[in-house]
Amino acid sequence: MSLIVDHMPELGITRLSRWIFNCYVLEGDEGPVVVDPGTRRMALDVASYLGPRAADVHAIVATHGHTDHVGGAPTLSAMTGATVHVAPKTLDYIAGERPPSVPSSALAFAPVLVGQPLDLDVLRSSAGDALRAGYGTPLGWRWTGPAPLGTLTDGVTVPGAGAWTVHSAAGHTPDSVVLWNEEAGVLIAGDAVATARGRALIAPITFDAPAAPATAAHLHALPARHLLPGHGLPLHRVSVW
Ligand SMILES: [Zn+2]
């Protein structure tokens, strides 16, 4: 199975995907901004997709610290020279705080697993990739290379992409954020929202149950016409909810 390249030129976004792992390349103000390069394999995919423009990558953004969202970030950072940006809460895990490891439920995620074409390459490599960076494995937090910056606080613009605003979205995890483009009505949701069978599923896996209801209400209030999830196919319609 080869890399899936889903161009959305009207949005200035390309989705690169293998199986359920979506990575988004935004046309930023000062070069590409890469969101959630979750595996080392995806970091290599991003670099080969961008070709000479890989040297222009302005920022690497992670919607939360789970290894399937940041696992490729140190590799891509080393290849491009771009800084990795995470939420401040993610840095607490680098500092030694134990990230939550037991979800309240994961049953709702089952349909997501069969919603995108299986990629055996990524199945084979993901176990090794998971050891490189992030949390969500029994090893706790891991990182290699320069520490990321805790830039992604609630309400700031995304580094190098001024049309996009960071919204805190605790629920899936305490450190989850989403990226919102008000003018274009685009929500890059990380794991705060997945999709399956053409429907939006808010936090189908919830590690931070106390925070989840307020985040669900906040996300529902965003007039999103394009939902770009971390896992699942994008939705494009008058309202994604
Ligand atoms: Zn996650």
Short mmCIF file of C-alpha atoms and ligand atoms in Angstrom, two decimals:
data_model
loop_
_atom_site.label_atom_id
_atom_site.label_comp_id
_atom_site.label_asym_id
_atom_site.label_seq_id
_atom_site.Cartn_x
_atom_site.Cartn_y
_atom_site.Cartn_z
CA MET A 1 0.00 0.00 0.00
CA SER A 2 1.39 3.33 -0.94
CA LEU A 3 1.08 6.70 0.69
CA ILE A 4 -2.30 8.36 0.20
CA VAL A 5 -1.99 11.99 -0.92
CA ASP A 6 -5.26 13.92 -0.61
CA HIS A 7 -4.89 17.41 -2.09
CA MET A 8 -7.33 20.06 -0.90
CA PRO A 9 -6.07 23.01 -2.96
CA GLU A 10 -9.08 25.20 -2.14
CA LEU A 11 -8.08 24.90 1.52
CA GLY A 12 -4.30 25.05 1.03
CA ILE A 13 -3.97 21.69 2.78
CA THR A 14 -2.71 18.26 1.79
CA ARG A 15 -3.51 15.15 3.81
CA LEU A 16 -0.83 12.46 3.80
CA SER A 17 -2.10 9.20 5.17
CA ARG A 18 -1.22 5.60 5.80
CA TRP A 19 -4.00 3.44 7.23
CA ILE A 20 -5.66 5.44 10.04
CA PHE A 21 -2.76 7.86 10.50
CA ASN A 22 -3.41 11.29 8.99
CA CYS A 23 -0.77 14.01 8.72
CA TYR A 24 -1.65 17.46 7.35
CA VAL A 25 0.63 19.82 5.43
CA LEU A 26 -0.64 23.43 5.53
CA GLU A 27 0.49 26.15 3.17
CA GLY A 28 1.74 28.52 5.84
CA ASP A 29 2.74 32.17 5.60
CA GLU A 30 6.46 31.38 5.60
CA GLY A 31 6.53 27.84 4.27
CA PRO A 32 4.78 24.56 4.95
CA VAL A 33 3.49 23.78 8.44
CA VAL A 34 3.25 20.06 9.20
CA VAL A 35 0.63 18.81 11.66
CA ASP A 36 0.97 15.41 13.37
CA PRO A 37 3.77 13.54 11.60
CA GLY A 38 2.97 10.53 13.75
CA THR A 39 5.48 7.97 12.62
CA ARG A 40 9.06 8.03 11.42
CA ARG A 41 7.75 6.56 8.19
CA MET A 42 5.40 9.55 7.85
CA ALA A 43 8.29 11.96 8.45
CA LEU A 44 10.06 10.37 5.48
CA ASP A 45 6.82 10.53 3.47
CA VAL A 46 6.43 14.25 4.24
CA ALA A 47 10.01 14.95 3.20
CA SER A 48 9.68 13.08 -0.06
CA TYR A 49 6.28 14.66 -0.79
CA LEU A 50 7.71 18.17 -0.27
CA GLY A 51 10.97 17.47 -2.11
CA PRO A 52 13.16 20.60 -2.16
CA ARG A 53 10.45 22.46 -0.19
CA ALA A 54 11.19 20.29 2.83
CA ALA A 55 13.95 22.75 3.68
CA ASP A 56 11.27 25.48 3.88
CA VAL A 57 9.14 23.74 6.52
CA HIS A 58 8.45 26.49 9.03
CA ALA A 59 6.96 24.55 11.92
CA ILE A 60 5.96 21.08 13.03
CA VAL A 61 2.83 21.04 15.18
CA ALA A 62 1.50 18.19 17.32
CA THR A 63 -2.13 18.18 18.47
CA HIS A 64 -1.11 16.13 21.55
CA GLY A 65 1.76 13.99 22.74
CA HIS A 66 0.50 10.53 21.81
CA THR A 67 3.20 8.69 19.96
CA ASP A 68 1.08 8.22 16.82
CA HIS A 69 0.96 12.03 16.49
CA VAL A 70 4.52 13.04 17.45
CA GLY A 71 6.48 9.85 16.75
CA GLY A 72 7.88 11.26 13.50
CA ALA A 73 8.38 14.81 14.73
CA PRO A 74 12.01 14.50 15.88
CA THR A 75 12.96 12.85 12.58
CA LEU A 76 11.19 15.52 10.53
CA SER A 77 12.71 18.25 12.69
CA ALA A 78 16.19 16.84 12.11
CA MET A 79 15.55 16.59 8.37
CA THR A 80 14.08 20.08 7.92
CA GLY A 81 15.50 22.14 10.78
CA ALA A 82 11.95 23.15 11.77
CA THR A 83 10.97 23.51 15.44
CA VAL A 84 8.36 21.20 17.00
CA HIS A 85 5.46 22.94 18.77
CA VAL A 86 3.23 21.29 21.38
CA ALA A 87 0.80 22.37 24.10
CA PRO A 88 2.33 23.45 27.43
CA LYS A 89 0.64 20.47 29.06
CA THR A 90 2.61 18.15 26.79
CA LEU A 91 5.81 19.60 28.24
CA ASP A 92 4.65 18.57 31.73
CA TYR A 93 5.03 14.99 30.55
CA ILE A 94 8.58 15.68 29.40
CA ALA A 95 9.19 17.13 32.86
CA GLY A 96 8.15 13.86 34.45
CA GLU A 97 4.40 14.06 35.05
CA ARG A 98 2.78 10.74 34.27
CA PRO A 99 0.39 10.96 31.33
CA PRO A 100 -3.00 9.29 31.65
CA SER A 101 -2.88 5.71 30.46
CA VAL A 102 -6.35 4.27 30.96
CA PRO A 103 -9.18 5.49 28.73
CA SER A 104 -12.74 5.58 30.02
CA SER A 105 -13.81 3.69 26.89
CA ALA A 106 -12.40 2.82 23.51
CA LEU A 107 -15.32 0.88 22.05
CA ALA A 108 -16.51 3.84 19.98
CA PHE A 109 -13.17 3.83 18.16
CA ALA A 110 -13.71 0.39 16.58
CA PRO A 111 -15.46 1.70 13.40
CA VAL A 112 -12.58 4.13 12.82
CA LEU A 113 -10.13 1.24 12.50
CA VAL A 114 -11.88 -0.13 9.41
CA GLY A 115 -12.69 3.20 7.78
CA GLN A 116 -9.40 3.70 5.93
CA PRO A 117 -7.38 1.31 3.75
CA LEU A 118 -5.02 -0.91 5.69
CA ASP A 119 -1.31 -0.25 5.07
CA LEU A 120 0.82 -3.26 5.99
CA ASP A 121 4.02 -1.20 5.85
CA VAL A 122 2.79 1.05 8.61
CA LEU A 123 1.57 -1.90 10.66
CA ARG A 124 5.04 -3.41 10.50
CA SER A 125 6.88 -0.20 11.34
CA SER A 126 4.54 1.41 13.84
CA ALA A 127 5.67 -0.62 16.85
CA GLY A 128 9.25 0.55 16.38
CA ASP A 129 8.09 4.07 15.57
CA ALA A 130 6.12 4.19 18.81
CA LEU A 131 9.35 3.94 20.77
CA ARG A 132 10.79 7.12 19.28
CA ALA A 133 8.73 9.94 20.76
CA GLY A 134 5.59 10.67 22.68
CA TYR A 135 3.50 8.74 25.18
CA GLY A 136 0.81 6.12 25.09
CA THR A 137 3.06 3.09 25.38
CA PRO A 138 4.11 1.36 28.61
CA LEU A 139 7.42 3.21 28.32
CA GLY A 140 5.90 6.55 29.36
CA TRP A 141 7.08 9.75 27.71
CA ARG A 142 9.95 9.46 25.25
CA TRP A 143 11.68 12.05 23.09
CA THR A 144 14.83 12.30 21.04
CA GLY A 145 16.57 15.44 19.85
CA PRO A 146 15.89 19.03 20.88
CA ALA A 147 12.91 19.48 23.21
CA PRO A 148 9.75 20.85 21.58
CA LEU A 149 8.40 24.29 22.46
CA GLY A 150 5.20 24.59 24.50
CA THR A 151 3.82 27.26 22.19
CA LEU A 152 0.31 25.96 21.58
CA THR A 153 -1.69 27.75 24.27
CA ASP A 154 -5.41 28.40 23.94
CA GLY A 155 -6.17 31.27 21.56
CA VAL A 156 -2.75 31.77 19.95
CA THR A 157 -2.25 31.64 16.21
CA VAL A 158 -0.44 28.62 14.83
CA PRO A 159 3.27 29.38 14.28
CA GLY A 160 3.73 30.39 10.65
CA ALA A 161 0.02 30.01 9.80
CA GLY A 162 -1.80 33.16 10.86
CA ALA A 163 -5.24 32.05 9.61
CA TRP A 164 -5.27 29.27 12.20
CA THR A 165 -6.01 29.51 15.93
CA VAL A 166 -5.15 26.96 18.63
CA HIS A 167 -8.06 25.84 20.80
CA SER A 168 -7.43 23.77 23.91
CA ALA A 169 -9.49 20.59 23.61
CA ALA A 170 -8.85 18.41 26.66
CA GLY A 171 -10.91 15.25 26.72
CA HIS A 172 -9.17 12.72 24.52
CA THR A 173 -6.12 13.66 26.62
CA PRO A 174 -5.41 16.62 28.94
CA ASP A 175 -2.92 18.05 26.41
CA SER A 176 -5.12 17.88 23.31
CA VAL A 177 -5.54 20.92 21.09
CA VAL A 178 -7.37 21.51 17.81
CA LEU A 179 -6.51 23.97 15.05
CA TRP A 180 -9.35 26.15 13.78
CA ASN A 181 -9.49 28.27 10.63
CA GLU A 182 -12.55 30.47 11.16
CA GLU A 183 -12.61 32.04 7.71
CA ALA A 184 -12.45 28.76 5.83
CA GLY A 185 -14.45 26.78 8.42
CA VAL A 186 -11.75 24.12 8.74
CA LEU A 187 -11.10 22.14 11.91
CA ILE A 188 -7.93 20.06 12.24
CA ALA A 189 -9.04 17.95 15.12
CA GLY A 190 -6.21 15.64 16.16
CA ASP A 191 -7.89 13.00 18.33
CA ALA A 192 -10.47 15.40 19.77
CA VAL A 193 -12.72 14.27 16.91
CA ALA A 194 -12.42 11.15 14.75
CA THR A 195 -14.66 10.16 11.84
CA ALA A 196 -16.23 6.88 10.81
CA ARG A 197 -18.98 6.04 8.31
CA GLY A 198 -19.29 9.71 7.39
CA ARG A 199 -19.93 10.89 10.93
CA ALA A 200 -17.98 13.00 13.40
CA LEU A 201 -17.19 11.20 16.67
CA ILE A 202 -16.10 13.57 19.41
CA ALA A 203 -13.34 12.01 21.55
CA PRO A 204 -14.21 8.37 20.88
CA ILE A 205 -11.33 7.53 23.20
CA THR A 206 -11.39 9.61 26.39
CA PHE A 207 -8.46 9.72 28.81
CA ASP A 208 -9.64 12.95 30.49
CA ALA A 209 -13.33 12.35 31.15
CA PRO A 210 -13.87 15.36 33.47
CA ALA A 211 -12.78 17.78 30.74
CA ALA A 212 -14.58 16.06 27.86
CA PRO A 213 -18.12 17.52 28.10
CA ALA A 214 -17.00 21.17 28.01
CA THR A 215 -14.71 20.46 25.07
CA ALA A 216 -17.47 18.63 23.21
CA ALA A 217 -19.76 21.64 23.66
CA HIS A 218 -17.03 24.01 22.52
CA LEU A 219 -16.26 22.00 19.39
CA HIS A 220 -19.95 21.62 18.52
CA ALA A 221 -20.27 25.40 18.57
CA LEU A 222 -17.58 25.84 15.90
CA PRO A 223 -19.24 26.26 12.48
CA ALA A 224 -17.00 23.68 10.83
CA ARG A 225 -17.56 22.87 7.14
CA HIS A 226 -14.38 20.81 6.81
CA LEU A 227 -13.38 18.32 9.51
CA LEU A 228 -9.85 16.96 9.19
CA PRO A 229 -9.41 14.31 11.89
CA GLY A 230 -6.31 12.56 13.15
CA HIS A 231 -8.01 9.25 12.37
CA GLY A 232 -10.77 8.71 9.81
CA LEU A 233 -11.62 10.32 6.49
CA PRO A 234 -12.14 14.09 6.26
CA LEU A 235 -15.70 15.41 6.11
CA HIS A 236 -16.67 18.31 3.83
CA ARG A 237 -20.24 19.63 4.06
CA VAL A 238 -22.38 22.54 5.23
CA SER A 239 -21.97 21.42 8.83
CA VAL A 240 -19.79 18.51 9.89
CA TRP A 241 -21.71 17.92 13.15
ZN ZN B 1 -4.31 10.30 20.82
#
